[in-house]
PDB file of C-alpha atoms in Angstrom:
ATOM      1  CA  MET D   1       0.000   0.000   0.000  1.00 89.00           C
ATOM      2  CA  ASP D   2       1.428   3.398  -0.861  1.00 93.00           C
ATOM      3  CA  PHE D   3       1.778   6.102   1.785  1.00 95.00           C
ATOM      4  CA  ALA D   4      -1.096   8.259   0.487  1.00 95.00           C
ATOM      5  CA  ARG D   5      -3.568   5.382   0.805  1.00 95.00           C
ATOM      6  CA  ALA D   6      -2.139   4.311   4.187  1.00 94.00           C
ATOM      7  CA  ASP D   7      -2.328   7.878   5.466  1.00 95.00           C
ATOM      8  CA  ALA D   8      -5.925   8.309   4.290  1.00 95.00           C
ATOM      9  CA  LEU D   9      -6.941   5.010   5.901  1.00 94.00           C
ATOM     10  CA  ASN D  10      -5.187   5.730   9.199  1.00 94.00           C
ATOM     11  CA  GLN D  11      -6.583   9.259   9.356  1.00 96.00           C
ATOM     12  CA  ALA D  12     -10.126   8.007   8.677  1.00 95.00           C
ATOM     13  CA  ILE D  13      -9.892   5.370  11.417  1.00 94.00           C
ATOM     14  CA  ARG D  14      -8.418   7.905  13.853  1.00 95.00           C
ATOM     15  CA  LEU D  15     -11.106  10.476  13.091  1.00 96.00           C
ATOM     16  CA  LEU D  16     -13.888   7.898  13.401  1.00 95.00           C
ATOM     17  CA  SER D  17     -12.502   6.785  16.763  1.00 94.00           C
ATOM     18  CA  LEU D  18     -12.264  10.344  18.105  1.00 96.00           C
ATOM     19  CA  ARG D  19     -15.702  11.417  16.897  1.00 96.00           C
ATOM     20  CA  HIS D  20     -17.390   8.188  17.990  1.00 95.00           C
ATOM     21  CA  ARG D  21     -15.927   8.469  21.487  1.00 94.00           C
ATOM     22  CA  ALA D  22     -16.887  12.167  21.725  1.00 96.00           C
ATOM     23  CA  ARG D  23     -20.461  11.463  20.626  1.00 96.00           C
ATOM     24  CA  ALA D  24     -20.661   8.511  23.038  1.00 96.00           C
ATOM     25  CA  ALA D  25     -19.492  10.797  25.837  1.00 96.00           C
ATOM     26  CA  ALA D  26     -22.156  13.360  24.914  1.00 97.00           C
ATOM     27  CA  LEU D  27     -24.869  10.690  25.036  1.00 97.00           C
ATOM     28  CA  LEU D  28     -23.570   9.153  28.282  1.00 96.00           C
ATOM     29  CA  THR D  29     -23.045  12.399  30.221  1.00 96.00           C
ATOM     30  CA  PRO D  30     -26.766  12.974  30.878  1.00 97.00           C
ATOM     31  CA  LEU D  31     -26.870   9.433  32.288  1.00 96.00           C
ATOM     32  CA  GLY D  32     -24.046  10.286  34.705  1.00 95.00           C
ATOM     33  CA  LEU D  33     -21.574   7.974  32.946  1.00 96.00           C
ATOM     34  CA  HIS D  34     -18.140   8.321  31.395  1.00 92.00           C
ATOM     35  CA  PRO D  35     -17.057   6.327  28.321  1.00 89.00           C
ATOM     36  CA  GLY D  36     -16.070   2.832  29.363  1.00 90.00           C
ATOM     37  CA  GLN D  37     -18.515   2.592  32.243  1.00 94.00           C
ATOM     38  CA  GLU D  38     -21.349   1.756  29.873  1.00 95.00           C
ATOM     39  CA  VAL D  39     -19.610  -1.368  28.602  1.00 94.00           C
ATOM     40  CA  LEU D  40     -19.227  -2.616  32.162  1.00 96.00           C
ATOM     41  CA  LEU D  41     -22.948  -2.125  32.774  1.00 96.00           C
ATOM     42  CA  LEU D  42     -23.881  -3.763  29.468  1.00 96.00           C
ATOM     43  CA  GLU D  43     -21.610  -6.752  30.120  1.00 96.00           C
ATOM     44  CA  LEU D  44     -23.188  -7.340  33.534  1.00 97.00           C
ATOM     45  CA  ALA D  45     -26.666  -6.938  32.013  1.00 97.00           C
ATOM     46  CA  ARG D  46     -25.761  -9.474  29.319  1.00 96.00           C
ATOM     47  CA  SER D  47     -23.847 -11.993  31.437  1.00 95.00           C
ATOM     48  CA  GLY D  48     -25.141 -11.537  34.966  1.00 95.00           C
ATOM     49  CA  PRO D  49     -22.946 -11.291  38.070  1.00 96.00           C
ATOM     50  CA  MET D  50     -19.244 -11.845  37.425  1.00 94.00           C
ATOM     51  CA  ILE D  51     -16.009 -12.088  39.350  1.00 94.00           C
ATOM     52  CA  GLN D  52     -14.214  -8.771  38.869  1.00 92.00           C
ATOM     53  CA  ALA D  53     -11.185 -10.480  37.273  1.00 91.00           C
ATOM     54  CA  GLN D  54     -13.488 -12.193  34.737  1.00 93.00           C
ATOM     55  CA  LEU D  55     -15.152  -8.859  34.046  1.00 94.00           C
ATOM     56  CA  SER D  56     -11.734  -7.379  33.311  1.00 93.00           C
ATOM     57  CA  GLY D  57     -11.115 -10.120  30.754  1.00 92.00           C
ATOM     58  CA  ALA D  58     -14.563  -9.769  29.185  1.00 93.00           C
ATOM     59  CA  LEU D  59     -14.092  -6.019  28.758  1.00 92.00           C
ATOM     60  CA  GLY D  60     -10.501  -6.273  27.545  1.00 89.00           C
ATOM     61  CA  CYS D  61      -9.456  -3.809  30.265  1.00 88.00           C
ATOM     62  CA  GLU D  62      -6.685  -3.924  32.804  1.00 92.00           C
ATOM     63  CA  PRO D  63      -7.893  -4.909  36.301  1.00 92.00           C
ATOM     64  CA  PRO D  64      -7.097  -1.470  37.832  1.00 93.00           C
ATOM     65  CA  SER D  65      -9.324   0.194  35.207  1.00 93.00           C
ATOM     66  CA  VAL D  66     -12.200  -2.145  36.037  1.00 93.00           C
ATOM     67  CA  THR D  67     -11.646  -1.545  39.758  1.00 93.00           C
ATOM     68  CA  LEU D  68     -11.874   2.221  39.223  1.00 94.00           C
ATOM     69  CA  MET D  69     -15.002   1.966  37.054  1.00 94.00           C
ATOM     70  CA  ALA D  70     -16.605  -0.451  39.505  1.00 95.00           C
ATOM     71  CA  SER D  71     -15.835   1.836  42.453  1.00 95.00           C
ATOM     72  CA  LYS D  72     -17.528   4.772  40.751  1.00 95.00           C
ATOM     73  CA  LEU D  73     -20.547   2.717  39.673  1.00 97.00           C
ATOM     74  CA  GLU D  74     -20.836   1.240  43.158  1.00 97.00           C
ATOM     75  CA  ALA D  75     -20.681   4.718  44.748  1.00 96.00           C
ATOM     76  CA  SER D  76     -23.552   5.812  42.500  1.00 96.00           C
ATOM     77  CA  GLY D  77     -25.590   2.738  43.445  1.00 96.00           C
ATOM     78  CA  HIS D  78     -25.578   1.021  40.044  1.00 97.00           C
ATOM     79  CA  ILE D  79     -23.570  -2.048  40.982  1.00 97.00           C
ATOM     80  CA  ARG D  80     -22.900  -4.047  44.117  1.00 96.00           C
ATOM     81  CA  ARG D  81     -19.599  -5.723  44.955  1.00 95.00           C
ATOM     82  CA  SER D  82     -19.242  -8.491  47.478  1.00 94.00           C
ATOM     83  CA  PRO D  83     -16.846 -11.324  48.270  1.00 92.00           C
ATOM     84  CA  ALA D  84     -17.352 -14.212  45.845  1.00 90.00           C
ATOM     85  CA  PRO D  85     -19.033 -17.169  47.561  1.00 88.00           C
ATOM     86  CA  THR D  86     -16.490 -19.653  46.186  1.00 85.00           C
ATOM     87  CA  ASP D  87     -13.358 -17.536  46.781  1.00 86.00           C
ATOM     88  CA  ARG D  88     -13.356 -14.829  49.450  1.00 83.00           C
ATOM     89  CA  ARG D  89     -10.306 -13.224  47.805  1.00 88.00           C
ATOM     90  CA  ALA D  90     -12.316 -12.587  44.613  1.00 91.00           C
ATOM     91  CA  THR D  91     -14.927  -9.867  44.236  1.00 92.00           C
ATOM     92  CA  LEU D  92     -18.341 -10.570  42.734  1.00 94.00           C
ATOM     93  CA  VAL D  93     -19.838  -7.668  40.768  1.00 95.00           C
ATOM     94  CA  GLU D  94     -23.557  -7.443  40.000  1.00 96.00           C
ATOM     95  CA  LEU D  95     -26.072  -4.881  38.846  1.00 97.00           C
ATOM     96  CA  THR D  96     -28.499  -3.313  41.268  1.00 97.00           C
ATOM     97  CA  ASP D  97     -32.052  -2.415  40.221  1.00 97.00           C
ATOM     98  CA  SER D  98     -30.745   1.076  39.479  1.00 97.00           C
ATOM     99  CA  GLY D  99     -27.979  -0.445  37.338  1.00 97.00           C
ATOM    100  CA  ARG D 100     -30.472  -2.520  35.352  1.00 97.00           C
ATOM    101  CA  GLU D 101     -32.526   0.615  34.646  1.00 97.00           C
ATOM    102  CA  LEU D 102     -29.382   2.489  33.654  1.00 97.00           C
ATOM    103  CA  ALA D 103     -28.324  -0.384  31.365  1.00 97.00           C
ATOM    104  CA  ASP D 104     -31.661   0.005  29.546  1.00 97.00           C
ATOM    105  CA  GLN D 105     -30.937   3.721  29.087  1.00 97.00           C
ATOM    106  CA  VAL D 106     -27.433   2.896  27.837  1.00 97.00           C
ATOM    107  CA  ARG D 107     -28.909   0.472  25.274  1.00 97.00           C
ATOM    108  CA  ARG D 108     -31.074   3.310  23.948  1.00 97.00           C
ATOM    109  CA  ALA D 109     -28.057   5.643  23.801  1.00 96.00           C
ATOM    110  CA  TRP D 110     -25.998   2.988  21.988  1.00 95.00           C
ATOM    111  CA  ARG D 111     -28.768   2.456  19.444  1.00 96.00           C
ATOM    112  CA  THR D 112     -28.845   6.206  18.856  1.00 96.00           C
ATOM    113  CA  LEU D 113     -25.057   6.312  18.483  1.00 96.00           C
ATOM    114  CA  ALA D 114     -25.033   3.409  16.028  1.00 96.00           C
ATOM    115  CA  GLU D 115     -27.901   4.842  13.981  1.00 97.00           C
ATOM    116  CA  GLU D 116     -26.220   8.248  13.777  1.00 97.00           C
ATOM    117  CA  THR D 117     -22.900   6.673  12.824  1.00 96.00           C
ATOM    118  CA  VAL D 118     -24.244   4.693   9.864  1.00 96.00           C
ATOM    119  CA  VAL D 119     -26.599   7.303   8.402  1.00 96.00           C
ATOM    120  CA  GLY D 120     -26.421   7.170   4.614  1.00 96.00           C
ATOM    121  CA  LEU D 121     -25.040   3.641   4.394  1.00 96.00           C
ATOM    122  CA  GLY D 122     -26.997   0.824   2.788  1.00 96.00           C
ATOM    123  CA  GLU D 123     -28.369  -2.039   4.885  1.00 96.00           C
ATOM    124  CA  GLU D 124     -25.912  -4.522   3.364  1.00 97.00           C
ATOM    125  CA  THR D 125     -22.969  -2.274   4.197  1.00 96.00           C
ATOM    126  CA  VAL D 126     -24.249  -1.769   7.757  1.00 96.00           C
ATOM    127  CA  ALA D 127     -24.699  -5.525   8.164  1.00 96.00           C
ATOM    128  CA  SER D 128     -21.083  -6.124   7.086  1.00 96.00           C
ATOM    129  CA  LEU D 129     -19.531  -3.491   9.362  1.00 96.00           C
ATOM    130  CA  PRO D 130     -19.257  -5.542  12.586  1.00 95.00           C
ATOM    131  CA  GLU D 131     -17.231  -8.222  10.811  1.00 96.00           C
ATOM    132  CA  ILE D 132     -15.061  -5.738   8.924  1.00 95.00           C
ATOM    133  CA  LEU D 133     -14.414  -3.582  11.988  1.00 94.00           C
ATOM    134  CA  GLY D 134     -13.790  -6.700  14.076  1.00 92.00           C
ATOM    135  CA  THR D 135     -11.166  -7.803  11.577  1.00 93.00           C
ATOM    136  CA  LEU D 136      -9.538  -4.364  11.674  1.00 92.00           C
ATOM    137  CA  ALA D 137      -9.449  -4.462  15.481  1.00 89.00           C
ATOM    138  CA  GLU D 138      -8.033  -7.988  15.420  1.00 90.00           C
ATOM    139  CA  ASN D 139      -5.388  -6.997  12.887  1.00 91.00           C
ATOM    140  CA  ALA D 140      -4.425  -3.898  14.898  1.00 88.00           C
ATOM    141  CA  GLY D 141      -4.092  -6.027  18.035  1.00 84.00           C
ATOM    142  CA  ALA D 142      -2.031  -8.633  16.205  1.00 79.00           C
ATOM    143  CA  GLY D 143       0.290  -5.951  14.860  1.00 68.00           C
ATOM    144  CA  ARG D 144       0.889  -4.702  18.373  1.00 62.00           C
ATOM    145  CA  ARG D 145       1.786  -8.224  19.546  1.00 61.00           C
ATOM    146  CA  ALA D 146       3.885  -9.174  16.513  1.00 57.00           C
ATOM    147  CA  THR D 147       7.598  -8.605  16.514  1.00 49.00           C
ATOM    148  CA  GLY D 148      10.332  -8.749  13.891  1.00 47.00           C
ATOM    149  CA  ALA D 149       9.503 -10.622  10.683  1.00 42.00           C
ATOM    150  CA  ASN D 150       6.134 -11.746  12.017  1.00 45.00           C
ATOM    151  CA  ALA D 151       4.897  -8.171  11.851  1.00 41.00           C
ATOM    152  CA  THR D 152       5.485  -7.989   8.117  1.00 43.00           C
ATOM    153  CA  THR D 153       4.700 -11.558   7.075  1.00 41.00           C
ATOM    154  CA  ARG D 154       1.487 -12.138   9.032  1.00 42.00           C
ATOM    155  CA  ARG D 155      -1.468 -12.525   6.705  1.00 42.00           C
ATOM    156  CA  PRO D 156      -4.628 -10.709   7.817  1.00 44.00           C
ATOM    157  CA  ARG D 157      -7.825 -12.682   8.215  1.00 44.00           C
ATOM    158  CA  ARG D 158     -10.056 -12.328   5.169  1.00 44.00           C
ATOM    159  CA  THR D 159     -13.626 -11.149   5.623  1.00 44.00           C
ATOM    160  CA  GLY D 160     -14.938 -12.706   2.445  1.00 46.00           C
ATOM    161  CA  ARG D 161     -15.954  -9.309   1.144  1.00 41.00           C
ATOM    162  CA  GLY D 162     -14.310  -7.648  -1.826  1.00 40.00           C
TER     163      GLY D 162
END
């Protein structure tokens, strides 16, 4: 790929990331949330109570980040943390009734964000975006982990789309 194309691609991804995060923040602020906290709430709503270390893995966040988010959400009454019944050293995290209500509001905000983000795109394009963006995220993560020759010889996963 020549530099002009690489630069255009990288700039587009960067700009999308910045604008998406800013718009997410604008939609989450009235709910009393900061970006990142919503994914914790949604994961607990989807999966049910979890050990905090498992939650860290599910969110792809470092444990101290999850601890900080959980502390803030607990202080606002949206989650409850308690010793895990099977391992007193582990912390069980679960939604409160307030957290379940907030998760419903977050789902509405996320639908709004997604709808605004894909305005003007055809249904087929929109349907293909999760796979394409997932592949891009996977490739970016693999590039970060690769070293030496592996970084240049690794073949990206194909999406099956032209």
